[in-house]
C-alpha positions as MATLAB code, in Angstrom:
seq = 'MRVFKTFALAAVASLGLGAVSAQAAEQRSLCVFDIIGANGDVYNVMKDLKTQAAGWGVDLKLKPYTDEKIAAEDLKAGQCDGAVLTGLRVRQFNSFAGSMEAIGAIPTYKELKTVMRVLASDAPSITSKMKSGSYIMGGMIPMGAAYLFVKDREIDTVGELSGKSISVMEYDPAQAEMASKVGMSPVLSDITNFAGRFNNNSVDICFAPVVAYSALELYKGMQPDGGIIRYTLGQLTTQIVLRQDRFTEEFAQNSRQFMLGQFDRAMNVIRNAENEVDDRWWIEIPEQDKLRYDEMLREARLEMTQDGIYDKELVGLLKKVRCKYEPSRAECTQ';
ca = [
     -15.196   -5.776   27.389;
     -17.926   -5.901   25.038;
     -20.290   -6.322   27.612;
     -19.451   -4.273   29.728;
     -19.883   -1.566   27.157;
     -23.274   -2.386   26.265;
     -24.358   -2.370   30.190;
     -22.907    1.087   30.513;
     -24.877    2.229   27.251;
     -28.010    0.891   28.671;
     -27.376    2.815   32.079;
     -27.004    5.954   30.399;
     -30.208    5.635   28.128;
     -31.877    4.719   31.484;
     -31.123    8.414   32.809;
     -31.730    9.670   29.838;
     -28.117   11.418   29.756;
     -28.154   11.610   25.749;
     -27.941    8.066   24.136;
     -29.612    7.357   21.060;
     -32.738    4.943   21.721;
     -32.854    2.228   19.031;
     -36.261    3.875   17.847;
     -34.780    6.997   17.152;
     -31.637    5.325   14.935;
     -31.090    6.019   11.566;
     -31.043    2.616    9.548;
     -28.695    2.794    7.074;
     -26.876   -0.277    4.831;
     -22.936   -1.051    4.420;
     -22.191   -3.457    1.477;
     -19.010   -5.298    2.794;
     -16.590   -6.821    0.602;
     -14.546   -9.460    1.781;
     -13.557  -12.107    0.112;
     -13.973  -14.708    2.874;
     -17.446  -13.389    3.032;
     -19.354  -12.547    6.592;
     -16.130  -14.843    8.339;
     -13.547  -12.628    6.809;
     -11.382  -10.240    8.798;
     -12.542   -7.229    7.013;
     -16.172   -7.823    7.791;
     -15.344   -8.599   11.395;
     -13.924   -4.959   11.587;
     -16.864   -3.545   10.231;
     -19.078   -5.487   12.929;
     -17.430   -3.360   15.658;
     -17.827   -0.275   13.207;
     -21.651   -1.471   13.478;
     -21.439   -1.011   17.408;
     -19.619    2.185   17.383;
     -22.357    3.597   15.025;
     -24.997    2.540   17.195;
     -23.424    5.017   19.598;
     -23.561    8.045   16.408;
     -27.390    7.549   16.073;
     -27.103    5.168   13.171;
     -28.087    1.549   12.908;
     -25.894    0.142    9.963;
     -27.409   -3.066    8.172;
     -24.201   -5.099    6.986;
     -24.607   -7.189    3.925;
     -21.689   -9.416    2.800;
     -20.246   -9.582   -0.647;
     -17.586  -11.757   -2.139;
     -17.525  -10.243   -5.443;
     -16.204   -6.443   -5.445;
     -17.773   -5.517   -8.959;
     -21.000   -6.131   -7.479;
     -20.608   -4.521   -4.246;
     -19.304   -0.940   -6.290;
     -22.285   -1.258   -8.438;
     -25.103   -1.831   -5.661;
     -23.291    1.199   -4.390;
     -23.685    3.310   -7.570;
     -27.248    2.244   -7.979;
     -28.163    3.360   -4.493;
     -28.877   -0.688   -3.413;
     -26.364    0.474   -0.430;
     -25.722    3.568    1.230;
     -22.287    2.816    1.720;
     -19.866    0.102    0.461;
     -16.403   -1.203    1.862;
     -14.146   -1.794   -1.077;
     -10.599   -2.374   -2.378;
      -8.478    0.961   -2.688;
      -7.673    0.401   -6.422;
     -11.721    0.091   -6.885;
     -12.451    3.129   -4.562;
     -10.276    5.278   -6.942;
     -13.638    5.685   -9.144;
     -15.793    7.434   -5.909;
     -12.575    9.305   -5.110;
      -9.082   10.047   -6.787;
      -7.468   11.307   -3.635;
      -8.265    8.653   -1.472;
      -7.884    6.228   -4.146;
      -4.381    7.032   -5.083;
      -3.275    5.564   -2.083;
      -2.490    2.744   -4.242;
       0.053    4.535   -6.329;
       2.482    2.437   -7.303;
       5.925    2.100   -5.141;
       4.829    5.088   -3.537;
       4.628    3.872    0.057;
       7.649    1.825    0.675;
       7.012    0.644    4.487;
       4.537    0.467    6.935;
       5.740    3.596    8.904;
       5.094    5.487    6.001;
       1.745    3.954    5.634;
       0.430    4.669    9.039;
       1.679    8.238    9.166;
      -0.338    8.710    5.812;
      -3.169    7.327    7.445;
      -2.835    9.201   10.368;
      -2.901   12.535    8.109;
      -6.082   10.976    6.010;
      -7.996   10.711    9.386;
      -7.324   14.094   10.502;
     -10.139   16.859   10.908;
      -7.843   19.478    8.935;
     -10.256   21.287    6.548;
      -7.607   20.733    4.187;
      -8.255   17.166    4.207;
     -12.111   16.709    5.142;
     -12.625   18.563    1.939;
     -10.446   15.914   -0.020;
     -12.375   13.256    1.419;
     -15.888   14.192   -0.455;
     -15.832   13.902   -4.132;
     -19.224   14.282   -6.243;
     -21.591   11.983   -4.196;
     -19.553   10.662   -1.805;
     -17.743   11.121    1.404;
     -15.010    8.523    2.466;
     -15.251    6.918    5.988;
     -12.092    5.285    6.629;
      -9.542    2.917    5.265;
      -6.986    0.325    6.961;
      -4.043   -1.579    5.290;
      -4.283   -4.807    2.999;
      -0.507   -5.252    3.125;
       2.066   -4.545    0.843;
       1.905   -5.600   -2.519;
       4.734   -8.047   -4.050;
       5.240  -10.158   -7.275;
       4.500  -13.643   -6.836;
       6.421  -15.515   -9.851;
       7.145  -19.236  -10.714;
      10.490  -18.591  -11.671;
      12.951  -17.493   -8.503;
      15.582  -16.949  -11.346;
      13.273  -13.771  -12.030;
      15.238  -11.402   -9.813;
      15.803   -8.325  -12.043;
      13.663   -5.950  -13.987;
      15.494   -7.278  -17.468;
      14.212  -10.752  -16.560;
      10.443   -9.687  -16.210;
      10.694   -9.164  -19.968;
       8.456  -11.493  -21.824;
       6.690  -12.690  -19.038;
       2.537  -12.842  -18.258;
       0.943  -11.209  -15.413;
      -1.953  -10.951  -14.310;
      -3.648   -7.411  -13.363;
      -6.692   -5.751  -12.198;
      -8.707   -5.005  -15.263;
     -10.118   -1.591  -13.559;
      -6.842   -0.270  -12.781;
      -4.939    1.060  -15.685;
      -1.669    1.788  -13.745;
      -0.879   -2.284  -13.410;
      -1.125   -2.743  -17.004;
       0.946    0.191  -17.658;
       3.571   -0.717  -15.554;
       3.385   -4.513  -16.978;
       3.828   -2.800  -20.300;
       7.066   -0.677  -19.254;
       9.032   -4.058  -18.460;
       7.906   -5.770  -21.343;
       5.723   -8.136  -19.579;
       2.331   -9.360  -21.241;
      -0.780   -8.004  -18.826;
      -3.559  -10.386  -18.614;
      -6.927   -8.434  -17.647;
      -8.323   -9.996  -14.316;
     -10.203   -9.114  -11.277;
     -10.021  -10.005   -7.549;
     -11.901  -13.269   -8.060;
      -9.955  -14.700  -10.764;
      -6.216  -13.333  -10.639;
      -4.960  -16.174   -8.340;
      -6.854  -18.740   -9.892;
      -4.838  -17.969  -13.344;
      -1.900  -17.915  -11.225;
      -2.400  -21.187   -9.476;
      -3.250  -23.250  -12.937;
      -0.484  -22.007  -14.628;
      -2.145  -19.399  -16.899;
      -0.311  -16.433  -15.850;
       3.295  -16.139  -15.021;
       3.387  -13.738  -12.363;
       0.821  -12.101  -10.230;
       0.811   -9.047   -8.049;
      -0.705   -9.618   -4.458;
      -0.446   -8.867   -0.724;
       1.078  -11.708    1.593;
      -2.491  -12.423    2.962;
      -3.089  -13.895   -0.367;
      -0.562  -16.498   -0.001;
      -2.618  -18.615    2.442;
      -6.301  -17.049    1.734;
      -5.773  -17.637   -2.022;
      -3.648  -20.554   -1.815;
      -1.120  -18.868   -4.038;
       1.974  -21.556   -2.795;
      -0.020  -23.694   -5.157;
       1.293  -21.395   -7.714;
       4.737  -21.317   -6.637;
       5.473  -24.594   -6.431;
       8.075  -26.114   -7.306;
      10.440  -23.115   -8.326;
       8.853  -20.157   -7.394;
       8.722  -17.156   -5.238;
       8.008  -13.873   -4.026;
       9.997  -10.735   -4.687;
      10.900   -8.891   -1.665;
      10.179   -5.397   -3.007;
       6.877   -3.135   -2.122;
       5.406   -2.228   -5.407;
       2.383   -0.944   -3.223;
       0.175   -0.763   -0.307;
      -3.448   -2.162   -0.458;
      -5.675   -0.914    1.380;
      -9.922   -1.569    2.240;
     -11.678    1.641    2.502;
     -15.395    2.810    3.276;
     -17.159    4.780    0.863;
     -20.423    6.561    1.707;
     -23.278    8.505    0.124;
     -23.093   11.725    1.024;
     -27.248   11.957    0.669;
     -27.315    9.078    3.727;
     -24.252    9.790    6.030;
     -23.628   13.329    7.772;
     -19.831   14.592    7.657;
     -19.707   14.230   11.563;
     -20.852   10.471   10.813;
     -17.798   10.003    8.041;
     -15.121   11.949   10.211;
     -15.934    9.877   13.122;
     -15.772    6.463   11.031;
     -12.408    7.756    9.699;
     -10.781    7.968   13.533;
     -12.265    4.451   13.895;
     -10.717    3.168   11.605;
      -7.292    4.636   11.927;
      -7.720    2.940   15.076;
      -8.332   -0.393   13.851;
      -4.502    0.118   12.016;
      -2.516   -2.547   14.312;
      -5.417   -4.993   14.566;
      -5.019   -5.152   10.751;
      -1.094   -5.165   11.137;
      -1.520   -8.121   13.248;
      -3.482  -10.051   10.386;
      -0.731   -9.075    8.148;
       2.049   -9.847    9.984;
       0.812  -13.260   10.772;
       0.107  -13.866    7.081;
       3.400  -12.836    6.551;
       5.030  -15.449    9.384;
       3.023  -18.022    7.515;
       5.315  -17.357    4.944;
       8.305  -20.249    4.475;
      11.649  -18.285    4.254;
      12.674  -20.372    1.398;
      10.166  -18.192   -0.836;
      11.678  -15.145   -0.496;
      13.556  -13.923   -3.388;
      15.915  -11.032   -2.434;
      16.928   -8.979   -5.397;
      20.281   -7.252   -5.621;
      20.553   -3.769   -3.636;
      21.290   -1.789   -7.822;
      18.225   -3.269   -9.028;
      16.204   -1.715   -6.284;
      17.282    1.391   -7.106;
      16.066    0.897  -10.738;
      12.768   -0.193   -9.620;
      12.401    2.935   -7.635;
      13.232    5.206  -10.491;
      11.198    2.972  -12.810;
       8.298    3.473  -10.433;
       8.640    7.343   -9.471;
       8.869    7.720  -13.571;
       5.657    5.931  -13.919;
       3.735    7.606  -10.816;
       4.788   10.852  -12.346;
       3.664    9.877  -16.084;
       0.377    8.634  -14.640;
      -0.456   11.407  -12.364;
       0.197   13.546  -15.280;
      -2.308   11.588  -17.255;
      -4.820   11.697  -14.359;
      -5.276    8.465  -13.258;
      -3.393    9.345   -9.705;
      -4.244   12.395   -7.686;
      -1.513   15.258   -7.713;
      -2.118   16.666   -4.696;
      -2.337   12.504   -2.379;
       0.998   11.821   -4.894;
       2.598   15.025   -3.208;
       1.591   13.985   -0.132;
       3.194   10.704   -0.126;
       6.778   11.905   -1.660;
       6.805   14.213    1.381;
       6.258   11.558    3.995;
       8.709    9.353    1.976;
      11.406   12.103    2.270;
      10.612   12.391    5.792;
      11.573    8.925    6.585;
      14.250    8.608    4.053;
      15.844   11.994    3.276;
      18.683   10.065    1.223;
      16.260    8.448   -1.853;
      17.091   10.674   -4.893;
      13.993   11.904   -5.434;
      14.156   13.776   -2.494;
      17.752   15.251   -3.033;
      16.255   16.872   -6.704;
];
């Protein structure tokens, strides 16, 4: 299929029907964080974006990064025209898009797909929120629901989290605040070392998507008596941040639409990762405790929105979507 597409583009160019020649294409750099590097799933999606971008008049040069902090700093310094980062790191560039990771705000993948469809639309009320300061958003794909990985499977209620240590991302105050609320001791970490701390017994708990089970070998940290608490604490995303002086609004919108089209592809990766997890690792929690988690996270979201950690409009949109799919939720009847 890709060969056919390349042949078709060449044919159009030869007929002079408006295809952009390689010489006329603007060269731009995209620094791509993928913890696996150039062989990772995120990087592979960006290779396909590069192919699409050629048709939009842009020659994207992809630069792989395995350290997300360096990729973000290079974007700020102008060493990258755009960067691919996790949503948690994106918040510093665009609070609206970066609030997708609001804790407990997107319970299932149905809600997630609806939200991503809205954020990829060309409605002026949305496109205006995609711009912030020097940056404009180029779309997002799911990384998967985040869960608590624990060393002791007896931890199946909120109260039993008290006194435990948990690795939290040092650049996400929401994680540390939530940990403290339930009596846990937050240990500041980053995406390069949180798994190692869990696996070498430096912390009791870590917060991660299921794709980390195999990729970061979290099963080692759970052995012999640990598990994964089956409760979605949040949806993690990978997002594209572009410098407004290096990309047009049209390019950014095209990119957002392209990334939306990769949703099912990303979900296949996530579901494959979930299928790799042996059933014995999942920890089911009492329904009453799920309701307690729901209320605890709702209160935390409101508080963190008031503190400016989360964007008020995006948090409001997420509530509307939750209530659309589950109108019986307590927050929807208030």
